[in-house]
Short mmCIF file of C-alpha atoms and ligand atoms in Angstrom, two decimals:
data_model
loop_
_atom_site.label_atom_id
_atom_site.label_comp_id
_atom_site.label_asym_id
_atom_site.label_seq_id
_atom_site.Cartn_x
_atom_site.Cartn_y
_atom_site.Cartn_z
CA MET A 751 0.00 0.00 0.00
CA ALA A 752 1.09 3.56 -0.76
CA SER A 753 4.38 2.57 -2.31
CA TYR A 754 4.20 4.93 -5.25
CA VAL A 755 6.26 8.12 -5.31
CA LEU A 756 5.60 10.69 -8.01
CA PRO A 757 8.83 11.01 -10.00
CA VAL A 758 10.57 14.38 -10.12
CA LEU A 759 11.33 15.69 -13.60
CA GLY A 760 14.97 16.53 -14.28
CA ASP A 761 16.25 20.11 -14.48
CA GLY A 762 16.50 19.97 -18.30
CA ALA A 763 12.89 18.88 -18.69
CA LEU A 764 11.71 21.59 -16.29
CA VAL A 765 13.57 24.31 -18.20
CA GLU A 766 12.11 23.05 -21.47
CA LEU A 767 8.60 22.98 -19.97
CA ASP A 768 9.00 26.54 -18.71
CA ALA A 769 9.99 27.69 -22.20
CA ASP A 770 6.95 25.93 -23.70
CA LEU A 771 4.66 27.52 -21.13
CA GLY A 772 6.19 30.91 -21.85
CA ARG A 773 5.44 30.49 -25.56
CA ALA A 774 1.88 29.49 -24.68
CA ALA A 775 1.57 32.69 -22.60
CA VAL A 776 0.83 30.77 -19.40
CA THR A 777 0.66 32.97 -16.32
CA ALA A 778 -0.44 30.48 -13.71
CA LEU A 779 -0.89 26.79 -12.99
CA ALA A 780 -3.95 25.38 -11.26
CA VAL A 781 -2.80 22.47 -9.09
CA THR A 782 -5.76 20.28 -8.26
CA ALA A 783 -6.68 17.36 -6.05
CA VAL A 784 -10.12 15.86 -5.62
CA ASP A 785 -11.13 15.13 -2.05
CA PRO A 786 -12.87 11.95 -0.87
CA GLY A 787 -16.22 13.76 -1.07
CA GLY A 788 -15.62 14.34 -4.80
CA VAL A 789 -14.98 18.08 -4.57
CA PRO A 790 -12.11 19.41 -6.72
CA ARG A 791 -9.77 21.60 -4.62
CA ALA A 792 -6.99 23.76 -5.98
CA LYS A 793 -3.99 25.96 -5.35
CA PHE A 794 -2.66 28.33 -7.98
CA VAL A 795 1.02 29.13 -8.60
CA THR A 796 2.68 31.48 -11.05
CA ARG A 797 4.70 30.06 -13.94
CA GLU A 798 7.95 31.03 -12.24
CA LYS A 799 7.09 28.83 -9.25
CA ILE A 800 6.05 25.71 -11.17
CA ALA A 801 9.41 23.91 -11.06
CA GLU A 802 9.90 24.57 -7.36
CA THR A 803 6.33 23.47 -6.64
CA HIS A 804 6.90 20.27 -8.56
CA ARG A 805 10.09 19.50 -6.65
CA SER A 806 9.00 20.33 -3.11
CA GLY A 807 5.23 20.60 -3.27
CA LEU A 808 2.82 23.02 -1.68
CA GLY A 809 1.71 22.75 1.93
CA ALA A 810 -1.71 21.26 2.55
CA ALA A 811 -3.29 20.47 5.91
CA PRO A 812 -4.37 16.86 6.44
CA SER A 813 -7.87 18.27 6.81
CA TRP A 814 -7.97 18.53 3.00
CA HIS A 815 -8.97 14.86 3.13
CA VAL A 816 -11.95 15.55 5.35
CA PHE A 817 -13.31 18.81 3.97
CA CYS A 818 -17.05 18.50 3.41
CA ILE A 819 -19.47 19.79 0.80
CA ASP A 820 -21.02 22.27 3.26
CA ASN A 821 -17.54 23.54 4.20
CA GLY A 822 -17.59 21.59 7.46
CA ILE A 823 -14.52 19.55 8.39
CA ALA A 824 -15.11 15.95 9.46
CA PHE A 825 -12.09 15.63 11.74
CA THR A 826 -11.17 12.07 12.73
CA PRO A 827 -8.83 10.85 15.48
CA GLU A 828 -6.12 10.60 12.80
CA LEU A 829 -6.93 13.74 10.80
CA GLY A 830 -7.00 16.75 13.10
CA VAL A 831 -5.54 20.24 13.23
CA VAL A 832 -1.91 19.16 13.56
CA GLY A 833 0.36 18.08 10.70
CA ASP A 834 1.04 19.02 7.12
CA GLN A 835 1.37 17.29 3.78
CA ARG A 836 2.86 18.22 0.43
CA LEU A 837 0.84 18.55 -2.74
CA ARG A 838 2.98 17.97 -5.85
CA PRO A 839 1.73 18.52 -9.41
CA ASP A 840 2.38 15.75 -11.91
CA LEU A 841 3.83 17.90 -14.67
CA ARG A 842 3.77 15.01 -17.15
CA ALA A 843 -0.01 15.48 -17.16
CA LEU A 844 0.06 19.29 -17.42
CA ARG A 845 -2.29 20.86 -19.95
CA VAL A 846 -2.48 24.41 -21.26
CA LEU A 847 -6.07 25.65 -21.06
CA GLY A 848 -5.83 29.01 -22.77
CA GLY A 849 -6.37 32.47 -21.31
CA GLY A 850 -3.06 32.27 -19.42
CA LEU A 851 -4.01 29.24 -17.36
CA ALA A 852 -2.48 25.76 -17.25
CA TRP A 853 -3.57 22.81 -15.13
CA ALA A 854 -1.92 19.78 -13.57
CA PRO A 855 -3.27 17.08 -11.25
CA ALA A 856 -1.43 16.75 -7.96
CA GLU A 857 -0.56 13.97 -5.56
CA PHE A 858 -0.14 14.13 -1.81
CA SER A 859 2.99 13.05 -0.02
CA GLU A 860 4.16 13.29 3.57
CA GLN A 861 6.64 16.03 4.44
CA SER A 862 9.35 13.36 4.42
CA GLY A 863 8.58 12.77 0.73
CA SER A 864 7.05 9.36 1.30
CA PRO A 865 3.69 8.80 -0.41
CA SER A 866 0.51 9.49 1.53
CA PRO A 867 -1.97 6.66 1.94
CA LEU A 868 -4.64 9.36 1.62
CA CYS A 869 -3.69 10.31 -1.94
CA THR A 870 -6.56 9.22 -4.17
CA ARG A 871 -4.60 9.48 -7.43
CA GLY A 872 -1.78 7.42 -5.94
CA ARG A 873 -4.35 4.90 -4.77
CA LEU A 874 -5.64 4.47 -8.33
CA ARG A 875 -2.11 4.01 -9.61
CA GLU A 876 -1.55 1.22 -7.12
CA THR A 877 -4.74 -0.53 -8.19
CA VAL A 878 -3.60 -0.31 -11.81
CA ASP A 879 -0.32 -1.93 -10.74
CA GLU A 880 -2.21 -4.69 -8.96
CA LEU A 881 -4.14 -5.41 -12.12
CA ALA A 882 -0.88 -5.40 -14.08
CA SER A 883 0.56 -7.98 -11.67
CA LEU A 884 -2.16 -10.31 -12.99
CA GLY A 885 -1.12 -9.55 -16.57
CA VAL A 886 -4.20 -7.40 -17.13
CA THR A 887 -4.35 -3.94 -18.68
CA ALA A 888 -7.45 -1.78 -18.40
CA THR A 889 -8.42 1.00 -20.78
CA VAL A 890 -10.93 3.46 -19.37
CA GLY A 891 -13.33 5.95 -20.95
CA CYS A 892 -15.35 8.60 -19.12
CA GLU A 893 -18.77 9.97 -19.90
CA VAL A 894 -19.30 13.42 -18.50
CA GLU A 895 -22.85 14.68 -17.94
CA PHE A 896 -23.70 18.16 -16.70
CA VAL A 897 -26.66 20.53 -16.54
CA LEU A 898 -26.32 24.08 -17.78
CA THR A 899 -28.07 26.72 -15.71
CA ALA A 900 -28.27 30.49 -15.59
CA ALA A 901 -25.29 32.10 -13.85
CA ASP A 902 -27.32 32.38 -10.63
CA GLY A 903 -28.16 28.66 -10.71
CA ALA A 904 -31.74 29.02 -11.94
CA ALA A 905 -33.05 26.53 -14.48
CA LEU A 906 -32.85 27.58 -18.14
CA THR A 907 -36.38 27.64 -19.41
CA GLU A 908 -36.38 29.37 -22.78
CA ARG A 909 -38.42 26.60 -24.41
CA PRO A 910 -39.29 22.95 -23.83
CA TRP A 911 -36.20 20.75 -23.90
CA SER A 912 -35.85 18.15 -26.61
CA CYS A 913 -33.57 15.37 -25.42
CA TYR A 914 -30.99 14.35 -28.01
CA GLY A 915 -32.55 17.26 -29.86
CA LEU A 916 -30.88 19.16 -32.61
CA THR A 917 -32.71 22.24 -31.36
CA ALA A 918 -31.32 21.84 -27.86
CA GLY A 919 -27.80 21.65 -29.29
CA LEU A 920 -28.22 24.53 -31.72
CA ASP A 921 -29.80 26.77 -29.09
CA ARG A 922 -26.47 26.48 -27.27
CA GLU A 923 -24.32 26.35 -30.38
CA ASP A 924 -22.01 29.19 -29.34
CA PHE A 925 -21.34 27.56 -26.01
CA LEU A 926 -20.87 24.10 -27.51
CA LEU A 927 -18.53 25.12 -30.29
CA ARG A 928 -16.34 27.12 -27.96
CA LEU A 929 -16.38 24.28 -25.48
CA LEU A 930 -15.28 21.79 -28.12
CA ASP A 931 -12.55 24.19 -29.15
CA ASP A 932 -11.43 24.53 -25.52
CA CYS A 933 -11.37 20.73 -25.26
CA ARG A 934 -9.06 20.64 -28.27
CA THR A 935 -6.77 23.27 -26.69
CA ALA A 936 -6.66 21.27 -23.47
CA GLY A 937 -5.84 18.05 -25.32
CA LEU A 938 -9.17 16.43 -24.46
CA ASP A 939 -10.09 14.09 -27.28
CA VAL A 940 -13.87 14.33 -27.59
CA VAL A 941 -15.67 11.31 -29.03
CA GLN A 942 -19.07 12.97 -29.12
CA CYS A 943 -21.34 15.46 -27.45
CA HIS A 944 -25.14 15.60 -27.27
CA ALA A 945 -28.11 17.12 -25.50
CA GLU A 946 -29.04 14.60 -22.78
CA TYR A 947 -32.42 13.65 -21.38
CA GLY A 948 -32.78 16.26 -18.64
CA ASP A 949 -33.60 19.92 -19.18
CA GLY A 950 -30.39 21.79 -19.97
CA GLN A 951 -28.36 18.59 -19.71
CA PHE A 952 -25.44 17.75 -22.01
CA GLU A 953 -23.04 14.85 -22.25
CA ILE A 954 -19.51 14.72 -23.59
CA SER A 955 -17.55 11.51 -23.89
CA PHE A 956 -13.82 11.23 -24.28
CA SER A 957 -11.52 8.73 -25.96
CA PRO A 958 -10.45 5.88 -23.74
CA SER A 959 -6.98 5.92 -22.23
CA ASP A 960 -5.01 4.46 -19.36
CA PRO A 961 -7.00 4.63 -16.10
CA VAL A 962 -5.09 7.44 -14.37
CA ALA A 963 -5.20 9.62 -17.50
CA ALA A 964 -8.93 8.91 -17.82
CA ALA A 965 -9.60 10.03 -14.24
CA ASP A 966 -7.42 13.10 -14.88
CA MET A 967 -9.56 13.81 -17.94
CA ALA A 968 -12.75 13.67 -15.87
CA VAL A 969 -11.30 16.42 -13.64
CA LEU A 970 -9.94 18.44 -16.54
CA ALA A 971 -13.25 18.21 -18.39
CA ARG A 972 -15.03 19.67 -15.39
CA ILE A 973 -12.62 22.62 -15.36
CA VAL A 974 -12.92 23.21 -19.11
CA ILE A 975 -16.73 22.98 -19.01
CA GLY A 976 -16.91 25.25 -15.96
CA ARG A 977 -14.77 27.91 -17.64
CA ALA A 978 -16.74 27.71 -20.90
CA ALA A 979 -20.02 28.04 -19.02
CA ARG A 980 -18.80 31.09 -17.11
CA ARG A 981 -17.65 32.74 -20.31
CA ALA A 982 -21.10 32.21 -21.79
CA GLY A 983 -22.72 33.79 -18.72
CA LEU A 984 -23.96 30.38 -17.55
CA ALA A 985 -23.05 27.80 -14.92
CA ALA A 986 -22.57 24.03 -15.09
CA SER A 987 -23.86 21.66 -12.43
CA PHE A 988 -22.14 18.35 -11.79
CA SER A 989 -24.49 17.42 -9.00
CA PRO A 990 -26.00 13.91 -9.14
CA VAL A 991 -29.36 15.69 -8.87
CA PRO A 992 -29.14 19.30 -10.09
CA PHE A 993 -32.89 19.82 -9.60
CA ALA A 994 -34.97 17.59 -7.33
CA GLY A 995 -37.24 15.34 -9.34
CA GLY A 996 -35.34 15.99 -12.58
CA SER A 997 -32.85 13.84 -14.47
CA GLY A 998 -29.64 13.08 -12.69
CA ASN A 999 -26.08 13.48 -13.86
CA GLY A 1000 -24.15 10.23 -14.21
CA ALA A 1001 -20.39 9.76 -14.51
CA HIS A 1002 -20.39 6.39 -16.21
CA ILE A 1003 -17.08 4.56 -16.47
CA HIS A 1004 -16.30 2.32 -19.46
CA VAL A 1005 -13.58 -0.31 -19.08
CA SER A 1006 -12.09 -2.64 -21.65
CA LEU A 1007 -9.63 -5.29 -20.55
CA ASP A 1008 -6.91 -7.35 -22.06
CA HIS A 1009 -4.62 -10.03 -20.72
CA ASP A 1010 -1.15 -9.82 -22.20
CA GLY A 1011 -2.64 -8.16 -25.27
CA THR A 1012 -5.58 -10.55 -25.72
CA PRO A 1013 -9.06 -8.99 -25.24
CA MET A 1014 -10.91 -10.43 -22.24
CA LEU A 1015 -14.39 -9.25 -23.19
CA SER A 1016 -14.57 -10.77 -26.66
CA GLY A 1017 -13.41 -13.82 -28.57
CA GLY A 1018 -14.05 -16.20 -25.65
CA PRO A 1019 -16.39 -19.14 -25.12
CA GLY A 1020 -18.77 -17.38 -22.69
CA PRO A 1021 -21.95 -15.39 -23.28
CA HIS A 1022 -21.47 -12.67 -25.94
CA GLY A 1023 -17.90 -13.83 -26.44
CA LEU A 1024 -16.68 -13.21 -22.86
CA THR A 1025 -13.52 -15.07 -21.95
CA VAL A 1026 -13.36 -17.02 -18.69
CA GLU A 1027 -11.45 -14.10 -17.13
CA GLY A 1028 -13.88 -11.60 -18.62
CA GLU A 1029 -16.69 -13.47 -16.85
CA SER A 1030 -14.84 -13.25 -13.52
CA ALA A 1031 -14.19 -9.55 -14.07
CA ILE A 1032 -17.90 -8.83 -14.48
CA GLY A 1033 -18.69 -11.28 -11.67
CA GLY A 1034 -16.33 -9.37 -9.37
CA ILE A 1035 -17.93 -6.03 -10.13
CA VAL A 1036 -21.53 -7.21 -9.76
CA ASP A 1037 -20.72 -9.08 -6.57
CA GLY A 1038 -18.85 -6.18 -4.95
CA LEU A 1039 -21.04 -3.27 -6.09
CA PRO A 1040 -23.50 -3.11 -3.17
CA GLY A 1041 -20.50 -2.68 -0.85
CA VAL A 1042 -18.93 0.17 -2.80
CA VAL A 1043 -21.92 2.31 -3.78
CA GLY A 1044 -20.77 4.53 -0.91
CA VAL A 1045 -17.75 5.36 -3.11
CA LEU A 1046 -19.38 5.38 -6.55
CA ALA A 1047 -22.59 7.18 -5.64
CA GLY A 1048 -22.19 7.97 -1.96
CA SER A 1049 -23.29 11.57 -1.54
CA VAL A 1050 -26.38 12.80 0.26
CA LEU A 1051 -28.00 13.38 -3.16
CA SER A 1052 -26.87 10.19 -4.90
CA GLY A 1053 -29.83 8.09 -3.74
CA GLN A 1054 -32.26 10.48 -5.45
CA ARG A 1055 -30.60 9.64 -8.78
CA LEU A 1056 -29.95 5.93 -8.35
CA LEU A 1057 -33.55 4.96 -8.99
CA PRO A 1058 -35.25 2.58 -11.41
CA GLY A 1059 -36.33 4.29 -14.60
CA HIS A 1060 -33.44 6.77 -14.64
CA TRP A 1061 -30.95 4.72 -16.71
CA SER A 1062 -28.60 5.26 -13.82
CA GLY A 1063 -27.80 1.60 -13.22
CA ALA A 1064 -29.88 1.22 -10.09
CA PHE A 1065 -29.92 -2.57 -10.19
CA ALA A 1066 -27.08 -4.82 -8.99
CA CYS A 1067 -26.91 -6.91 -12.13
CA TRP A 1068 -25.44 -7.03 -15.63
CA GLY A 1069 -26.80 -7.39 -19.13
CA LEU A 1070 -25.84 -6.86 -22.74
CA GLU A 1071 -26.80 -3.29 -23.64
CA ASN A 1072 -29.10 -3.20 -20.61
CA ARG A 1073 -29.41 0.46 -19.62
CA GLU A 1074 -31.05 -0.21 -16.27
CA ALA A 1075 -28.32 -2.62 -15.13
CA ALA A 1076 -25.46 -1.23 -13.05
CA VAL A 1077 -23.12 -3.11 -15.38
CA ARG A 1078 -23.91 -2.83 -19.06
CA LEU A 1079 -21.89 -4.96 -21.44
CA CYS A 1080 -21.33 -2.94 -24.59
CA ALA A 1081 -20.31 -5.27 -27.37
CA VAL A 1082 -20.72 -3.20 -30.51
CA GLU A 1083 -17.85 -4.87 -32.31
CA ALA A 1084 -15.78 -7.77 -31.10
CA GLY A 1085 -12.61 -5.67 -30.74
CA SER A 1086 -14.19 -2.85 -28.74
CA ALA A 1087 -16.31 -4.72 -26.21
CA ASN A 1088 -16.34 -2.93 -22.88
CA ILE A 1089 -18.05 -2.83 -19.52
CA GLU A 1090 -19.98 0.31 -18.63
CA VAL A 1091 -20.45 0.86 -14.91
CA LYS A 1092 -23.51 3.10 -14.87
CA CYS A 1093 -24.20 3.63 -11.21
CA VAL A 1094 -21.27 6.07 -10.79
CA ASP A 1095 -22.22 9.74 -10.37
CA PRO A 1096 -20.15 12.95 -10.42
CA SER A 1097 -20.15 13.32 -6.65
CA ALA A 1098 -17.65 10.45 -6.64
CA ASN A 1099 -13.94 11.16 -6.64
CA PRO A 1100 -13.03 9.94 -10.16
CA TYR A 1101 -9.72 8.43 -9.00
CA LEU A 1102 -11.43 6.46 -6.25
CA ALA A 1103 -14.37 5.47 -8.47
CA THR A 1104 -11.98 4.12 -11.10
CA ALA A 1105 -9.84 2.41 -8.45
CA VAL A 1106 -12.91 0.74 -7.01
CA VAL A 1107 -14.12 -0.55 -10.38
CA LEU A 1108 -10.66 -1.89 -11.23
CA GLY A 1109 -10.20 -3.23 -7.70
CA LEU A 1110 -13.41 -5.24 -7.99
CA ILE A 1111 -12.10 -6.65 -11.26
CA VAL A 1112 -8.90 -7.71 -9.48
CA ASP A 1113 -11.04 -9.28 -6.78
CA GLY A 1114 -13.17 -11.15 -9.34
CA LEU A 1115 -10.08 -12.45 -11.13
CA ARG A 1116 -8.40 -13.58 -7.91
CA ARG A 1117 -11.47 -15.34 -6.55
CA ARG A 1118 -12.64 -16.52 -9.98
CA THR A 1119 -16.06 -15.08 -9.15
CA PRO A 1120 -18.68 -16.76 -11.31
CA LEU A 1121 -20.64 -14.65 -13.78
CA PRO A 1122 -24.17 -14.20 -12.41
CA ALA A 1123 -27.17 -14.84 -14.67
CA GLU A 1124 -27.57 -12.14 -17.28
CA VAL A 1125 -30.60 -9.86 -16.96
CA THR A 1126 -32.07 -9.49 -20.44
CA THR A 1127 -35.17 -7.44 -19.59
CA HIS A 1128 -35.91 -4.45 -17.39
CA PRO A 1129 -34.43 -5.65 -14.10
CA ALA A 1130 -37.58 -4.48 -12.30
CA ASP A 1131 -39.58 -7.04 -14.30
CA ALA A 1132 -37.28 -9.74 -12.96
CA GLN A 1133 -37.73 -8.23 -9.47
CA HIS A 1134 -34.00 -7.84 -9.31
CA ARG A 1135 -32.44 -6.27 -6.23
CA THR A 1136 -31.52 -2.60 -6.35
CA LEU A 1137 -28.35 -1.01 -5.02
CA PRO A 1138 -28.61 0.83 -1.69
CA THR A 1139 -30.00 4.34 -2.06
CA ASP A 1140 -30.17 5.26 1.59
CA GLN A 1141 -26.90 7.05 2.36
CA THR A 1142 -26.52 5.52 5.81
CA ALA A 1143 -27.16 2.00 4.47
CA ALA A 1144 -24.66 2.54 1.64
CA LEU A 1145 -22.04 3.79 4.10
CA ASP A 1146 -22.60 0.90 6.50
CA ALA A 1147 -22.18 -1.51 3.58
CA LEU A 1148 -18.98 0.33 2.62
CA ARG A 1149 -17.63 0.10 6.16
CA ASP A 1150 -18.24 -3.65 6.07
CA SER A 1151 -16.91 -4.29 2.55
CA ALA A 1152 -13.70 -6.33 2.62
CA GLN A 1153 -13.10 -5.32 -0.99
CA ALA A 1154 -13.37 -1.59 -0.17
CA LYS A 1155 -10.93 -1.97 2.71
CA HIS A 1156 -8.42 -3.64 0.43
CA ILE A 1157 -8.87 -1.23 -2.47
CA LEU A 1158 -8.90 2.03 -0.51
CA GLY A 1159 -6.81 1.14 2.51
CA ALA A 1160 -7.91 1.88 6.09
CA ASP A 1161 -6.92 5.58 6.12
CA LEU A 1162 -8.76 6.58 2.97
CA LEU A 1163 -11.78 4.48 3.88
CA SER A 1164 -12.04 6.15 7.25
CA ALA A 1165 -11.70 9.67 5.75
CA LEU A 1166 -14.35 8.91 3.15
CA LEU A 1167 -16.77 7.51 5.72
CA ALA A 1168 -16.22 10.54 7.97
CA VAL A 1169 -16.97 12.98 5.16
CA ARG A 1170 -20.07 11.17 3.95
CA ARG A 1171 -21.38 10.64 7.48
CA HIS A 1172 -20.99 14.35 8.06
CA GLU A 1173 -23.32 14.82 5.06
CA VAL A 1174 -25.89 12.52 6.68
CA SER A 1175 -25.97 14.59 9.83
CA ALA A 1176 -25.74 17.97 8.07
CA PHE A 1177 -28.67 17.33 5.71
CA GLU A 1178 -30.76 14.75 7.53
CA GLY A 1179 -34.50 15.40 7.40
CA GLN A 1180 -34.20 18.35 5.00
CA ASP A 1181 -36.49 18.78 2.04
CA PRO A 1182 -34.85 17.03 -0.98
CA SER A 1183 -35.34 20.01 -3.23
CA ALA A 1184 -33.71 22.36 -0.70
CA VAL A 1185 -30.73 19.98 -0.53
CA ALA A 1186 -30.51 19.83 -4.34
CA ASP A 1187 -30.63 23.64 -4.49
CA ARG A 1188 -27.97 24.02 -1.81
CA LEU A 1189 -25.59 21.53 -3.46
CA ARG A 1190 -26.20 22.33 -7.15
CA PHE A 1191 -22.59 23.47 -7.65
CA ALA A 1192 -20.89 21.56 -4.84
CA TRP A 1193 -19.02 19.33 -7.34
CA SER A 1194 -18.48 21.94 -10.05
CA ALA A 1195 -15.19 23.45 -11.07
N1 LIG B 858 -28.38 10.66 -16.80
C1 LIG B 858 -28.36 9.24 -16.57
C2 LIG B 858 -27.64 8.95 -15.24
O1 LIG B 858 -27.90 9.60 -14.32
C3 LIG B 858 -27.73 8.46 -17.70
C4 LIG B 858 -28.41 8.56 -19.03
C5 LIG B 858 -27.65 7.72 -20.05
O2 LIG B 858 -26.67 8.24 -20.57
O3 LIG B 858 -27.94 6.54 -20.21
O4 LIG B 858 -26.84 8.08 -15.12
MG1 MG B 859 -25.68 9.89 -20.85
#
């Protein structure tokens, strides 16, 4: 656990990077980390300070790991007011965003330089390594959903929304075209973009990549979308439930898998061409999901989204192209078969959500978890069990999940539980629409 140290770039590479950033007219770098409650946090440094920041990091109190969405701090016996950590940007992942700003994801280390067990990006990297130790490589793609609102957070109500509508897209053409251009500047490779089901809702999906880069992209996309919305005099909500009773935002994760270069989700003897290992991978996810919903969809609002009929993957089952199943097997063409985990929402930390999905795959492969029966209809018709939607129940299941303990480690698990339990007590008994209003931009950038 926590054996990974972010490498330091050499002096030559840092000088070269500084020259590149000078040519790109970069004034400042946004150094970000996402906390266990899924909120992106940042420090900004000037271009002149980037190399030094990369080498020695910026100070960050341990309480960064227990900041809460209402600005409370869920102190634990281990995470109090004493101590300090270092936050170091991974400059290999730096992107220039335009307008003088660059961005890089950061990792936490102890002051001694040793890695912090509370670093969520480091945690994902370790899970990727664990998968690699089994000979397995995962490729991950993110779907990003968001709801555009007026700058003050009010719903946009110019005319009735047409989901997947050309009108909905063209009404926001200026915003969309500039956003796609910004994505290009930031090196985000957009697969497609469309008007989603909910009023004012859009989705952008990005090309698959290695898991850490994919989680980075989910963070970067939020920043790029947030900036584009501001420029257009709008705002973008990444809440699981931007407006109570309306469509939720998902943050679906697609994973394809290969073992020493051979696809695991196609070309095998199992259903739809799954290999024996591919079956165990899906078996591991389906089996472990009820225990990790507290990570994937664990916020106080998540349960309002994770409901039957919302295509949010509310049921703990799998099925080929089944949009109500938490695990949808997408098998368009043999070579590109992938698993879509649909229950994930944007209140999840993308590094932890990806680590959990991959960690359950590791677990399935190790235990050779059998593939459960496929659900080929609406899971409600088969009276299939749903995932927990009550936040307390989801957190209790998370506390008791052996898989979660292994994947996250004790420190991160305890920080995450503290933050989410704080949400339970802060918002308990409140009107759902008041909570949705209060938290509409809690996960925005
Ligand atoms: N907005 C839906 C969700 O909350 C997903 C719709 C879809 O893309 O299938 O997950
Ligand atoms: Mg969608």
